[in-house]
């Protein structure tokens, strides 16, 4: 039986994937190649440095580590320009209501994300006190599809993996949940998120029945 929920951030609670894309696209342009929205799909759920590697592969570039760190920092500065303008109206529809349903039933909710900007994003959207725990890119050494982020979230809620369900919009995140022994509900397109145990288009009209497997 499901007794706790773990939420990914980007693409589940907020649509920051758009801002990631705009910043990566700007970096690619500066480096002299085009990076499309389709290319950007491969970066979902993937850590910042791995995302940069994928972007550079797309442009046929191979750069030394110190230069890659400079590029990743530059991309993040552009990304932060969008994040600093975020407000609570960017919380995706139905998310707040679903979290209220969980709270009313005493079901804890954690956040498990690869992002190192999660603390700032949660503050911008007024959700810094909503989750029972936050495991972000600073607390994990192995990025998704490794299950570390979700296992840490489960353990900090005092739950066994099989008592948790993960809400994810990325294939790498679904694999991470499964490798951790957890159920996973995909948030997005069922044609893409084929490996999830269930898929919802978003949280509008979602109630606690979604936790029944
Ligand atoms: C994930 C996103 O949540 O966080 C990825 O889906 C992103 O696209 C990753 O690369 C790292 O985010 P950040 O904010 O630390 O650059
Ligand atoms: Mg995501």
Coordinates of C-alpha atoms and ligand atoms in Angstrom, one line a residue:
X1 CA 0.0 0.0 0.0
X2 CA 1.2 3.5 -0.9
X3 CA 1.9 5.6 2.2
X4 CA 4.1 8.4 0.8
X5 CA 4.6 10.4 -2.4
X6 CA 7.8 11.7 -4.0
X7 CA 7.6 14.5 -6.6
X8 CA 10.1 15.4 -9.2
X9 CA 10.2 19.2 -9.7
X10 CA 10.9 20.2 -13.3
X11 CA 8.0 19.2 -15.5
X12 CA 5.9 17.9 -12.6
X13 CA 5.4 20.8 -10.2
X14 CA 6.5 23.6 -12.6
X15 CA 7.3 23.8 -16.3
X16 CA 10.9 24.9 -16.0
X17 CA 11.8 22.6 -18.9
X18 CA 11.0 25.6 -21.1
X19 CA 13.6 27.8 -19.3
X20 CA 16.2 25.1 -19.4
X21 CA 15.6 24.8 -23.2
X22 CA 15.9 28.6 -23.8
X23 CA 19.2 28.7 -21.9
X24 CA 20.7 25.6 -23.6
X25 CA 19.5 26.9 -26.9
X26 CA 21.3 30.2 -26.3
X27 CA 24.5 28.4 -25.3
X28 CA 24.4 26.3 -28.5
X29 CA 23.9 29.4 -30.6
X30 CA 26.9 31.0 -29.0
X31 CA 28.9 27.8 -29.7
X32 CA 27.8 27.9 -33.4
X33 CA 25.2 25.2 -33.7
X34 CA 21.4 24.8 -33.5
X35 CA 19.8 23.0 -30.6
X36 CA 16.2 22.2 -31.1
X37 CA 13.3 21.5 -28.7
X38 CA 13.4 17.9 -29.9
X39 CA 17.1 17.7 -28.9
X40 CA 16.1 19.1 -25.6
X41 CA 13.9 16.1 -24.8
X42 CA 17.0 14.1 -24.1
X43 CA 18.0 16.5 -21.3
X44 CA 14.9 16.0 -19.2
X45 CA 15.7 14.6 -15.7
X46 CA 19.4 14.6 -16.6
X47 CA 22.0 16.4 -14.4
X48 CA 23.4 19.8 -15.5
X49 CA 26.8 18.4 -16.5
X50 CA 25.4 15.4 -18.3
X51 CA 23.0 17.7 -20.1
X52 CA 26.0 19.8 -21.3
X53 CA 27.7 16.7 -22.5
X54 CA 24.6 15.7 -24.5
X55 CA 24.4 19.2 -26.0
X56 CA 28.1 19.2 -27.0
X57 CA 27.7 15.8 -28.6
X58 CA 24.8 17.3 -30.6
X59 CA 27.1 20.0 -31.9
X60 CA 30.0 17.6 -32.4
X61 CA 32.2 19.3 -29.8
X62 CA 34.5 17.8 -27.3
X63 CA 35.9 20.3 -24.7
X64 CA 38.1 20.0 -21.6
X65 CA 36.5 19.8 -18.2
X66 CA 37.5 23.3 -17.1
X67 CA 35.9 24.8 -20.2
X68 CA 32.8 22.7 -19.7
X69 CA 32.4 24.0 -16.1
X70 CA 32.5 27.6 -17.4
X71 CA 29.9 26.8 -20.0
X72 CA 27.6 25.1 -17.5
X73 CA 27.9 28.1 -15.2
X74 CA 27.1 30.5 -18.0
X75 CA 24.0 28.5 -19.0
X76 CA 22.9 28.4 -15.3
X77 CA 23.2 32.2 -15.1
X78 CA 20.8 32.6 -18.0
X79 CA 18.5 30.0 -16.5
X80 CA 18.5 31.9 -13.2
X81 CA 17.4 35.0 -15.0
X82 CA 14.1 33.2 -15.7
X83 CA 13.9 31.6 -12.3
X84 CA 14.2 34.8 -10.4
X85 CA 11.1 36.1 -12.2
X86 CA 9.0 33.0 -11.3
X87 CA 5.9 33.4 -9.0
X88 CA 3.3 31.1 -7.5
X89 CA 1.1 31.3 -10.6
X90 CA 3.6 29.1 -12.4
X91 CA 2.7 26.1 -10.2
X92 CA 1.2 23.6 -12.6
X93 CA -2.6 23.3 -12.4
X94 CA -4.0 20.9 -9.8
X95 CA -0.6 20.4 -8.0
X96 CA -1.5 22.5 -4.9
X97 CA -4.9 20.9 -4.5
X98 CA -3.4 17.4 -4.8
X99 CA -0.8 18.2 -2.1
X100 CA -3.7 19.5 0.1
X101 CA -5.5 16.1 -0.3
X102 CA -2.3 14.3 0.7
X103 CA -1.8 16.5 3.8
X104 CA -5.5 16.0 4.8
X105 CA -4.9 12.2 4.8
X106 CA -1.6 12.5 6.6
X107 CA 0.3 11.1 3.6
X108 CA 3.8 12.7 3.5
X109 CA 5.2 14.3 0.3
X110 CA 8.9 14.6 -0.6
X111 CA 10.6 16.3 -3.4
X112 CA 13.3 14.3 -5.3
X113 CA 15.0 16.3 -8.1
X114 CA 18.3 16.4 -9.9
X115 CA 18.2 20.2 -9.8
X116 CA 20.6 22.4 -7.8
X117 CA 18.2 25.3 -8.2
X118 CA 15.3 23.6 -6.5
X119 CA 15.5 25.6 -3.2
X120 CA 15.3 28.9 -5.1
X121 CA 12.5 27.6 -7.4
X122 CA 10.4 26.5 -4.4
X123 CA 11.0 29.8 -2.7
X124 CA 9.9 31.7 -5.8
X125 CA 6.7 29.8 -6.1
X126 CA 6.0 30.0 -2.4
X127 CA 6.4 26.2 -1.8
X128 CA 9.5 26.2 0.4
X129 CA 7.5 24.8 3.4
X130 CA 5.2 22.5 1.5
X131 CA 7.3 19.3 1.2
X132 CA 8.2 17.1 4.1
X133 CA 11.7 16.8 2.7
X134 CA 13.8 18.0 -0.2
X135 CA 16.5 15.9 -1.8
X136 CA 18.1 17.8 -4.6
X137 CA 21.2 17.8 -6.8
X138 CA 23.4 18.8 -3.9
X139 CA 22.6 15.7 -1.9
X140 CA 23.1 13.0 -4.5
X141 CA 26.3 11.6 -6.1
X142 CA 24.6 9.4 -8.7
X143 CA 22.1 11.1 -11.0
X144 CA 18.9 9.6 -12.3
X145 CA 18.4 6.8 -13.7
X146 CA 20.3 5.8 -10.5
X147 CA 17.7 5.5 -7.7
X148 CA 19.8 7.4 -5.1
X149 CA 17.6 10.6 -5.0
X150 CA 14.4 8.7 -4.4
X151 CA 15.9 6.2 -1.9
X152 CA 17.1 9.1 0.1
X153 CA 13.7 10.8 0.0
X154 CA 12.0 7.6 1.1
X155 CA 14.4 7.0 3.9
X156 CA 14.1 10.6 5.2
X157 CA 10.3 10.1 5.4
X158 CA 10.9 6.8 7.3
X159 CA 9.3 4.8 4.5
X160 CA 10.3 1.6 2.7
X161 CA 10.6 2.0 -1.1
X162 CA 7.6 -0.2 -1.8
X163 CA 5.5 2.2 0.3
X164 CA 6.3 5.1 -2.0
X165 CA 5.1 6.3 -5.4
X166 CA 7.1 8.7 -7.6
X167 CA 5.6 11.3 -9.9
X168 CA 7.9 11.9 -12.9
X169 CA 7.9 13.5 -16.3
X170 CA 11.2 12.0 -17.5
X171 CA 12.1 8.4 -18.6
X172 CA 15.3 8.6 -16.6
X173 CA 13.2 9.4 -13.5
X174 CA 10.8 6.5 -14.2
X175 CA 13.8 4.1 -14.5
X176 CA 15.2 5.5 -11.2
X177 CA 11.9 4.9 -9.4
X178 CA 11.7 1.3 -10.6
X179 CA 15.3 0.6 -9.9
X180 CA 14.6 1.8 -6.3
X181 CA 11.7 -0.6 -6.0
X182 CA 9.0 2.1 -6.2
X183 CA 5.9 2.5 -8.3
X184 CA 6.0 5.5 -10.7
X185 CA 3.2 7.6 -12.1
X186 CA 4.2 9.4 -15.3
X187 CA 3.1 13.0 -15.7
X188 CA 2.8 13.8 -19.4
X189 CA 2.3 12.0 -22.6
X190 CA 1.4 8.2 -22.3
X191 CA 3.0 7.7 -25.7
X192 CA 6.4 8.9 -24.4
X193 CA 6.2 7.7 -20.8
X194 CA 5.5 4.1 -21.7
X195 CA 7.5 2.5 -18.9
X196 CA 5.4 4.2 -16.1
X197 CA 2.9 2.2 -14.1
X198 CA 0.3 4.8 -14.8
X199 CA 0.3 8.1 -16.7
X200 CA -1.7 11.2 -16.0
X201 CA -1.7 14.3 -18.2
X202 CA -1.3 16.6 -15.1
X203 CA -2.9 17.0 -11.7
X204 CA -6.2 18.5 -12.7
X205 CA -9.1 16.4 -11.3
X206 CA -6.6 13.9 -9.8
X207 CA -7.6 12.5 -6.4
X208 CA -6.2 10.0 -3.9
X209 CA -7.6 7.1 -6.0
X210 CA -4.5 7.5 -8.2
X211 CA -2.5 6.0 -5.3
X212 CA -4.3 2.6 -5.6
X213 CA -2.4 0.0 -7.5
Ligands
LIG1 C1 16.3 18.2 -13.8 C2 15.9 18.7 -15.2 O1 15.2 18.3 -12.9 O2 17.3 19.0 -13.3 C3 17.1 18.7 -16.1 O3 14.9 17.9 -15.7 C4 18.2 19.6 -15.4 O4 16.7 19.3 -17.3 C5 18.5 19.1 -14.0 O5 19.3 19.6 -16.2 C6 19.6 19.9 -13.3 O6 19.0 21.1 -13.1 P1 19.8 22.4 -12.6 O7 18.7 23.4 -12.1 O8 20.7 22.0 -11.4 O9 20.7 22.9 -13.7
LIG2 MG1 11.4 16.4 -14.5

